[in-house]
Amino acid sequence: MTPQKVALSPASPAPKPRSNGSPDNPLAAELTRLLGPKKVLSNLSERRNYRYDAIQFGATPLAVVLPESTADVVTAVRAARAAGVPIVGRGAASGLSGGAAPALPGLVISFTRMTRLDIFPERREVRAQAGVVTLAVTEKARPFGLIYPPDPASFRTSTIGGNLGENAGGPLCFKYGVSGDYVRALEFVDADGEVHELTRDAYDLAGLLIGSEGTLGLITEATLRLTPPPKFTRTLMASFAEVGACAEAVSAAIAAGAVPGKLEFMDHACLNAVEDFLHLGLPREAGALLLVDTDGDDLETVEEERALVEAACLAAGGSVRRAAGDAESAALWQARRSVSPALGRIRPQRMNEDIVVPRSVLPEVVREIRALGDASGFHVVQFGHIGDGNLHPNILFDPRRESPDAVHDLAHRIALVAIRHGGVLSGEHGIGTMKRPFMREAVDPVTLEALWDVKRALDPAGVLNPGKVLPEELADEAHP
Amino acid sequence: MTPQKVALSPASPAPKPRSNGSPDNPLAAELTRLLGPKKVLSNLSERRNYRYDAIQFGATPLAVVLPESTADVVTAVRAARAAGVPIVGRGAASGLSGGAAPALPGLVISFTRMTRLDIFPERREVRAQAGVVTLAVTEKARPFGLIYPPDPASFRTSTIGGNLGENAGGPLCFKYGVSGDYVRALEFVDADGEVHELTRDAYDLAGLLIGSEGTLGLITEATLRLTPPPKFTRTLMASFAEVGACAEAVSAAIAAGAVPGKLEFMDHACLNAVEDFLHLGLPREAGALLLVDTDGDDLETVEEERALVEAACLAAGGSVRRAAGDAESAALWQARRSVSPALGRIRPQRMNEDIVVPRSVLPEVVREIRALGDASGFHVVQFGHIGDGNLHPNILFDPRRESPDAVHDLAHRIALVAIRHGGVLSGEHGIGTMKRPFMREAVDPVTLEALWDVKRALDPAGVLNPGKVLPEELADEAHP
């Protein structure tokens, strides 16, 4: 997947990067002395590859460390502290909120070499280092009849450390929970380079680290819970003349008692982008497409749940197609998995939101965002995990012809729709830099201050991934 | 259930309580002025009822507030701050770790009148005020085909606020998760009397509040997730000559793929106490009794899982009895539910531990604790949620004849067995005052300092339930 990056609200502009580990790059030189040359990237051409995630460019790091152990992470953190530079952790950089894109030049710690993965089938657990690829966990677990359910779209490349940093979700998370729900224990390195081992009793510091995007500590290892996969899965596709009707069908199906494993939707613009790309025979005229998997260990219940969803879709005026078998089911799901590359063909860049709203207000929210998009003149598409109300409105744009400020303004108005309907800014991508400016509307000032208190308690010097999650305090605010 | 309380490591002795809301009890007088007389208890005889939980006596509060709204809580907190006294939240006080027993005289806020409970079936959610009784949530949800799974033993009297404060578990938590896993949103009042509304994105401050025993904030309301109950349940009882064999059977059954809804055990001493009490026909000669429910929506899978458990029990040398129907199943479970009152007949007081160890080390841990108990001369019984390695070793004693110091010493040695085997101090009761002295062995000093940093960030003045969860910092330490 080609990353489509935006740099909408850049932090202070990166100073002119210094050259490689020579005396005028003392941090890289010191790290090379401490860790050896193989674990440190100091050439500008190499460092430039570590300034972005899948959606946003940031500052070029002064040095990149590729640790092979927690001890290497400790060494790197201490060196960065001595040099007085910020520290940004990074997995596969497939994140969609700017979490891994450095706001300021400093040290990037890229965890991709920390890939140790041990399985304990009798405990239904793995112990994974931060750089383990998400898919590798299920691959390791499958021979023991187990899986690791969290399935972010980038699960073939994303890492456990990155998933936990953003508390990543995916289609299966509606029924099975997000990444953090599978964490039994964590190891992390704090801003002083101290190593902590956390279980989840007493104060749940592990839960606080999860989703904090490396702003409170750097997760180095985790103990993850595994589960047996469901025995049966059944797939259904429904199309609707209009997006609100699709949202109504979902609300009705769930209210009637269906708990599908996956419940994904695409609007008209989104499904046509996919059809242009893959020619799967999707109904181009439809206003919205719904893809549903029901799953479980009892085939009768699984079929019953599919029937409940089907009835709700028909009642909302939809047309329904049941996948006859695994091959047809796989073909239907290919449509959903191809959304990102398909959208990249329409405009070179996109602003990808990640709002979550109560299911009961889905029809209004989807319609309001559709209306905002139509009125804006931008190409706006909507898709997402509609089962838990997690929508991804995407604004597609070409920065050569369209104003990033106008994109940002529209994104802001979309976020406000979610907040007005009792929703939140992030379901599974994190806040990062993307949604950070909207946090003021999402969180009361007094609660924002409590979050800042927690941040200052764990990172008093503010060196861990500055410029993410929390908006600056009012006194320091310098929003463009 | 008669509370059996210990006061093993009392905080500073309570000063002589002042009398009711007269000028020499200015806090009670001020609260009465602010909230009216119906919401404030100021008589000594009334206040004395609010100094304990189900296991420990604490200090008599200076005043007790019975708020009817979050606004009342805010008023009470501000008045306590103005008076410079600590604040302790309290639900039904059925907790087993001393969490609600005030360490110092101050204000107790008893949430039992905050019982508003609204259900949103289409979202599968309730919004519950802190004083809602746990059982009431499922009673409200059942007509909609839904339940609230967390089932602490005291669920008929315990409150949601107390359950969240201690992150309470119960038998069903092996398969279905603890209280905190069901929280979608929280409202809490902080140490300054500010009200916060939290969802679970960005920093998971809600997760930090859950299990913090009112030391970081007072939970006033929560949005809780509901689930459909399993369609089928099958019960099995197995008896073993020896406790280690029972633990081996559990480890083997789970490794073979069974995920029972409940997996409870009692040792010889415990099952004989129950048999003396109820005359159910339990096998008195057995060294350990195992009670298992398998459940799910597919009867075949439920039966298969029961067969897996049965095979593992037989392989470990156990004898197995399958409940023929619901009546027999209910009779078997009555045995487990009657443990607490049965133990109260043996000795007037008990120290109830709540360790959790990896399932793979259960046989050794259960045997080591049995040996410690036998060598100690105390009456030690073991029971608990053996499925997730959550054991409740109980030391039964008579404070008139037996030394609380010796009880405390034995409890400490039992906690050390858990820690040595990679376990933790609390599965579902919280740390409270009971296990607070053992936190130093369970948590590294550097991580303890991080937990203190979080505590100081959210409660800088240290007024929220002082003396709980975290051991004093070394400088202030005055452990008896």
Short mmCIF file of N, CA and C in Angstrom, two decimals, chain A residues 17 24 43 74 85 89 91 156 166 181 185 194-195 206 215 236 344 354-355 437 442 469-470 474-475 479:
data_model
loop_
_atom_site.label_atom_id
_atom_site.label_comp_id
_atom_site.label_asym_id
_atom_site.label_seq_id
_atom_site.Cartn_x
_atom_site.Cartn_y
_atom_site.Cartn_z
N PRO A 17 18.66 19.27 8.69
CA PRO A 17 19.25 18.09 9.31
C PRO A 17 20.77 18.12 9.19
N ASP A 24 29.59 16.78 14.18
CA ASP A 24 28.49 17.74 14.23
C ASP A 24 27.14 17.03 14.38
N ASN A 43 23.10 8.36 8.55
CA ASN A 43 23.09 9.07 7.26
C ASN A 43 21.75 9.74 7.03
N VAL A 74 17.03 0.97 26.55
CA VAL A 74 17.46 1.73 27.72
C VAL A 74 18.66 2.62 27.37
N VAL A 85 17.23 15.58 23.61
CA VAL A 85 16.37 15.55 22.41
C VAL A 85 15.17 14.65 22.67
N GLY A 89 8.99 6.48 19.49
CA GLY A 89 9.00 5.05 19.17
C GLY A 89 8.26 4.82 17.86
N GLY A 91 6.93 1.46 15.08
CA GLY A 91 6.91 0.06 14.66
C GLY A 91 7.05 0.02 13.16
N ARG A 156 -0.59 -7.36 8.25
CA ARG A 156 0.52 -8.08 7.63
C ARG A 156 1.85 -7.36 7.82
N GLU A 166 -1.18 2.52 19.66
CA GLU A 166 -2.39 3.17 19.14
C GLU A 166 -3.67 2.47 19.61
N ASP A 181 -7.40 -5.13 24.89
CA ASP A 181 -8.18 -6.14 25.61
C ASP A 181 -7.46 -7.48 25.68
N ALA A 185 0.11 -8.53 30.34
CA ALA A 185 1.26 -7.93 31.01
C ALA A 185 2.07 -7.15 29.99
N GLU A 194 14.30 3.68 32.71
CA GLU A 194 14.06 2.60 33.66
C GLU A 194 13.11 1.58 33.04
N VAL A 195 13.32 0.30 33.33
CA VAL A 195 12.47 -0.77 32.80
C VAL A 195 11.40 -1.13 33.82
N ALA A 206 -0.51 -0.38 32.87
CA ALA A 206 -0.40 -0.99 31.53
C ALA A 206 -1.50 -0.43 30.63
N THR A 215 3.82 8.35 24.36
CA THR A 215 4.00 9.63 25.05
C THR A 215 4.21 9.46 26.55
N LEU A 236 -22.50 -12.25 4.35
CA LEU A 236 -23.65 -11.66 3.67
C LEU A 236 -23.25 -10.27 3.17
N GLY A 344 -6.48 5.61 -3.09
CA GLY A 344 -5.23 6.26 -3.50
C GLY A 344 -5.20 6.58 -4.99
N ASP A 354 -11.64 8.75 12.13
CA ASP A 354 -11.75 7.48 12.87
C ASP A 354 -12.77 7.63 13.99
N ILE A 355 -13.86 8.35 13.68
CA ILE A 355 -14.82 8.66 14.74
C ILE A 355 -15.61 7.42 15.18
N PRO A 437 -5.74 18.53 17.35
CA PRO A 437 -6.38 19.86 17.48
C PRO A 437 -7.85 19.79 17.86
N ALA A 442 -13.46 17.58 22.28
CA ALA A 442 -13.87 16.24 22.69
C ALA A 442 -13.76 16.05 24.20
N VAL A 469 -1.29 13.37 20.88
CA VAL A 469 -2.43 13.08 21.76
C VAL A 469 -3.01 14.35 22.39
N LEU A 470 -2.28 14.94 23.35
CA LEU A 470 -2.83 16.07 24.09
C LEU A 470 -2.50 17.37 23.38
N LEU A 474 -3.15 25.73 27.24
CA LEU A 474 -3.56 26.99 26.60
C LEU A 474 -2.43 28.02 26.54
N ALA A 475 -1.66 28.10 27.61
CA ALA A 475 -0.60 29.10 27.67
C ALA A 475 0.40 28.93 26.53
N HIS A 479 -1.34 27.18 17.76
CA HIS A 479 -1.91 26.45 16.63
C HIS A 479 -1.95 27.34 15.40
#
